[in-house]
Every structure is written in C-alpha cells, then in structure tokens.
C-alpha cells in the first residue's frame, strides 16, 4: 500500500537546509509552512495551568466537551457532531477513510496540498485533478465520490470561487472542506462549505489550531459533520489515537478569548505586511503568482524547472524554497512568508542577485 505513497518532500528540503546550517551557513527558510510567531500567551498560560492541574490523562475520544462547546458556538453547530483530532491531518485522514471505497474517484484542485493525494491513494481511491470550475464539471463522473476543497489554498494562497463550492455542493456526493487557513485572509471573502451546506449534511468541515494560533506542535485539529460517517470517524479515532492531546485541548479553550484574538490580529497584520513585500518582489522578478490573498504562501510560475531552481538557490545562496512539483506544478516554486520581514527581504534579495 505504501508503494504509491510519496515522501513529504518539504521535510526532505528542510533536512538539507539544516545540514548546511550545521556547516555554518546562514540559511533563510522560506520553505516551511508554519507560522514563526510564538503561540499566544493566554494559550501557553492555560497549558501550564492544565499541567499543574494534572490534566494529563486521556479525554473523551470526541474531545473535551468544553472545547467542543466553544467550537459549537463558533460554528453554530451541535457539539456532539464535532470531533477534536491530533492535528487537522488526522481529521482529514479519518474523514477520507470513512468515505472512500476502493476505486472511488476524488477530485482535487491542482496545484494542491501534497498529502491529499497520498491519503487518497493509501485508501485505494483514485486522484482526479481539476483546474477550474469548467474543468471540474467535465471531470465529474459516476465514480466521483468526493471532492477536497481547500480555501485559502496551500500552496497558492488563493481562495476558491463561489462556483466551485456551488458545483461541489450540487453535484458531488461528499465534500471534505479543509479550512485550516480560513482565518488567514487579507483581502476579499473566503467561503466556507457551511455557506452552501449549512448543516453539513453532505460535508465534513475541517479546521485546526496550527495555523491561525501558531500552534503547529500542539497537534490540535477538529472536524464537524452531520453525516453518519461520524460514527466511523470516531471508531478510527478510538482505535488509532484514543484522544487528541489533553493539555493542548485545555490550552485551546483560551483560543476564543478577546485577549488571544488581539495576538491573532497582530499576527495577521504582520503576515499581510510580508505578503505585500513578497508581491512587490514577484512583480520585479516578473513571476506570475495569481491572486494570493490568504494563508502565508505565494506560488510563482518561474518559467523553468522549479526543482533545479530550488536546488541552485539553496546551494548557492542558502535560501530554502519548496519546488512546485510536489504540489503538482513543475515550473512553479512555493515561497512561504512565515519568516520575519527582514529575513524574507534578505532571502528575496539573494534570489534577485541570482536571477536579474
Ligand atoms: N491542510 C493543509 C492545507 C495544510 O497546509 C496543513 C499543514 N501544512 C494541514 C492540513 C495539516 O495541519 P495540522 O495537521 O497541523 O492541523
């Protein structure tokens, strides 16, 4: 089963970059998809308190009711139909595992987050890529079981248009909507599947704390659905993971406080400042990036082999970037602006020396 499973290549790039660092090179990291900010203080303080209060045991497999109730308020949704997971990664995998049968076709928009295709293949499904709403309509067949939506997108930073949500809702049996970047939108409106399928009767909405709250290492995500597959998802959680990390769950109760939101607003402001900086350079380099209004990525078309370019830039200029091939587009690269303004500026200046 693992023969069709690819490495998560960005982790390989990271280890090459770290090797250069060990050799004393000053590497600038623009490859990694995780916020560089510390987790907001109220959340960290709540974790310390949870530890002090011995909140160190398994929880209900669905997650602690207090956190499910907070999420229930946020989404106006029944807490019984919410499951807290070890990162949104597990929410994605468990949902797909509960939906897919061998040979089922799953639609994903190219370029895409690389783990989706691995999950689908691992489960015996078939990955079908689409480009836009017209292509999506053409690719729907009798075997289409599910679509994975991701807005804003990793790797493009773009948001999905209304038509794609609408077609998905009207034409496809199951929708898995990965909304992990939904809080990080700097311009315009990013739709949620809940805007189309209010009670999530044919959809699983997935989100998590990693990105918006700068909590990647806390491994906390969640899913919401009214579909009866929720019982199977729970079965998987009970067997494979028992329950999401307990201290993280108690800490995340503070994610919804006013004080924490102030931290989040500051992070968002800073991400947007960096985004504008990156876009300025993209224009100067004459690299097409589409309309990246969310997440913390841009995905320029560079007009040559992305993998070779990333290798060159890493070895000659010590800037780590992610090749587009991994996301389904060979002539692109992904730049993550989850690094400080000055580091990003220096990294892009180094690239400029190479290409202009
Ligand atoms: N979905 C997307 C689109 C992502 O970019 C990531 C993280 N890179 C995840 C899901 C998984 O995030 P986590 O498991 O930390 O919640």
PDB file of N, CA and C and ligand atoms in Angstrom, residues 33 87-89 92 113 116 150 154 178 180-181 210-211 216 219-220 297, ligand 1:
ATOM      1  N   UNK A  33       5.913  25.593   6.059  1.00  0.00           N
ATOM      2  CA  UNK A  33       4.541  26.089   6.180  1.00  0.00           C
ATOM      3  C   UNK A  33       4.077  26.170   7.611  1.00  0.00           C
ATOM      4  N   UNK A  87      -4.251  17.217  15.300  1.00  0.00           N
ATOM      5  CA  UNK A  87      -3.995  18.000  14.080  1.00  0.00           C
ATOM      6  C   UNK A  87      -5.124  17.811  13.091  1.00  0.00           C
ATOM      7  N   UNK A  88      -5.242  18.750  12.150  1.00  0.00           N
ATOM      8  CA  UNK A  88      -6.271  18.570  11.129  1.00  0.00           C
ATOM      9  C   UNK A  88      -5.862  17.429  10.191  1.00  0.00           C
ATOM     10  N   UNK A  89      -4.575  17.073  10.191  1.00  0.00           N
ATOM     11  CA  UNK A  89      -4.120  15.956   9.349  1.00  0.00           C
ATOM     12  C   UNK A  89      -4.931  14.693   9.640  1.00  0.00           C
ATOM     13  N   UNK A  92      -8.497  14.934   8.456  1.00  0.00           N
ATOM     14  CA  UNK A  92      -8.571  14.695   7.003  1.00  0.00           C
ATOM     15  C   UNK A  92      -8.515  13.200   6.699  1.00  0.00           C
ATOM     16  N   UNK A 113      -2.260  20.696  -1.876  1.00  0.00           N
ATOM     17  CA  UNK A 113      -1.504  20.247  -0.706  1.00  0.00           C
ATOM     18  C   UNK A 113      -1.112  18.778  -0.936  1.00  0.00           C
ATOM     19  N   UNK A 116      -2.853  15.220   0.389  1.00  0.00           N
ATOM     20  CA  UNK A 116      -4.168  14.716  -0.034  1.00  0.00           C
ATOM     21  C   UNK A 116      -4.030  13.483  -0.923  1.00  0.00           C
ATOM     22  N   UNK A 150      -9.981  23.342  -0.565  1.00  0.00           N
ATOM     23  CA  UNK A 150      -9.006  23.931   0.353  1.00  0.00           C
ATOM     24  C   UNK A 150      -8.916  25.428   0.043  1.00  0.00           C
ATOM     25  N   UNK A 154      -3.164  26.053   0.188  1.00  0.00           N
ATOM     26  CA  UNK A 154      -1.757  25.733   0.217  1.00  0.00           C
ATOM     27  C   UNK A 154      -1.547  24.901  -1.054  1.00  0.00           C
ATOM     28  N   UNK A 178     -11.205  21.506   3.673  1.00  0.00           N
ATOM     29  CA  UNK A 178     -10.070  21.771   4.553  1.00  0.00           C
ATOM     30  C   UNK A 178      -9.932  23.289   4.707  1.00  0.00           C
ATOM     31  N   UNK A 180      -8.276  25.023   7.051  1.00  0.00           N
ATOM     32  CA  UNK A 180      -7.214  25.298   8.019  1.00  0.00           C
ATOM     33  C   UNK A 180      -6.668  26.737   7.909  1.00  0.00           C
ATOM     34  N   UNK A 181      -6.763  27.332   6.716  1.00  0.00           N
ATOM     35  CA  UNK A 181      -6.268  28.718   6.563  1.00  0.00           C
ATOM     36  C   UNK A 181      -7.408  29.740   6.571  1.00  0.00           C
ATOM     37  N   UNK A 210      -3.377  24.907  14.323  1.00  0.00           N
ATOM     38  CA  UNK A 210      -1.972  25.040  13.918  1.00  0.00           C
ATOM     39  C   UNK A 210      -1.617  26.396  13.326  1.00  0.00           C
ATOM     40  N   UNK A 211      -2.415  26.852  12.389  1.00  0.00           N
ATOM     41  CA  UNK A 211      -2.003  27.999  11.580  1.00  0.00           C
ATOM     42  C   UNK A 211      -2.440  29.318  12.209  1.00  0.00           C
ATOM     43  N   UNK A 216       1.398  24.760  15.647  1.00  0.00           N
ATOM     44  CA  UNK A 216       1.657  23.538  14.865  1.00  0.00           C
ATOM     45  C   UNK A 216       2.073  22.337  15.734  1.00  0.00           C
ATOM     46  N   UNK A 219      -0.465  19.900  17.959  1.00  0.00           N
ATOM     47  CA  UNK A 219      -1.201  18.844  17.260  1.00  0.00           C
ATOM     48  C   UNK A 219      -2.698  18.837  17.603  1.00  0.00           C
ATOM     49  N   UNK A 220      -3.350  19.903  17.199  1.00  0.00           N
ATOM     50  CA  UNK A 220      -4.768  20.009  17.518  1.00  0.00           C
ATOM     51  C   UNK A 220      -5.591  20.491  16.321  1.00  0.00           C
ATOM     52  N   UNK A 297       1.442  31.861   1.737  1.00  0.00           N
ATOM     53  CA  UNK A 297       2.225  31.348   0.620  1.00  0.00           C
ATOM     54  C   UNK A 297       1.959  32.153  -0.644  1.00  0.00           C
TER      55      UNK A 297
HETATM   56  N1  LIG B   1      -4.116  21.091   5.411  1.00  0.00           N
HETATM   57  C1  LIG B   1      -3.290  21.953   4.797  1.00  0.00           C
HETATM   58  C2  LIG B   1      -3.722  22.585   3.530  1.00  0.00           C
HETATM   59  C3  LIG B   1      -2.033  22.237   5.362  1.00  0.00           C
HETATM   60  O1  LIG B   1      -1.223  23.113   4.749  1.00  0.00           O
HETATM   61  C4  LIG B   1      -1.651  21.586   6.562  1.00  0.00           C
HETATM   62  C5  LIG B   1      -0.303  21.809   7.204  1.00  0.00           C
HETATM   63  N2  LIG B   1       0.743  22.043   6.384  1.00  0.00           N
HETATM   64  C6  LIG B   1      -2.548  20.691   7.136  1.00  0.00           C
HETATM   65  C7  LIG B   1      -3.769  20.470   6.550  1.00  0.00           C
HETATM   66  C8  LIG B   1      -2.211  19.925   8.396  1.00  0.00           C
HETATM   67  O2  LIG B   1      -2.133  20.741   9.502  1.00  0.00           O
HETATM   68  P1  LIG B   1      -2.206  20.202  11.006  1.00  0.00           P
HETATM   69  O3  LIG B   1      -2.180  18.735  10.986  1.00  0.00           O
HETATM   70  O4  LIG B   1      -1.034  20.815  11.687  1.00  0.00           O
HETATM   71  O5  LIG B   1      -3.508  20.739  11.544  1.00  0.00           O
END
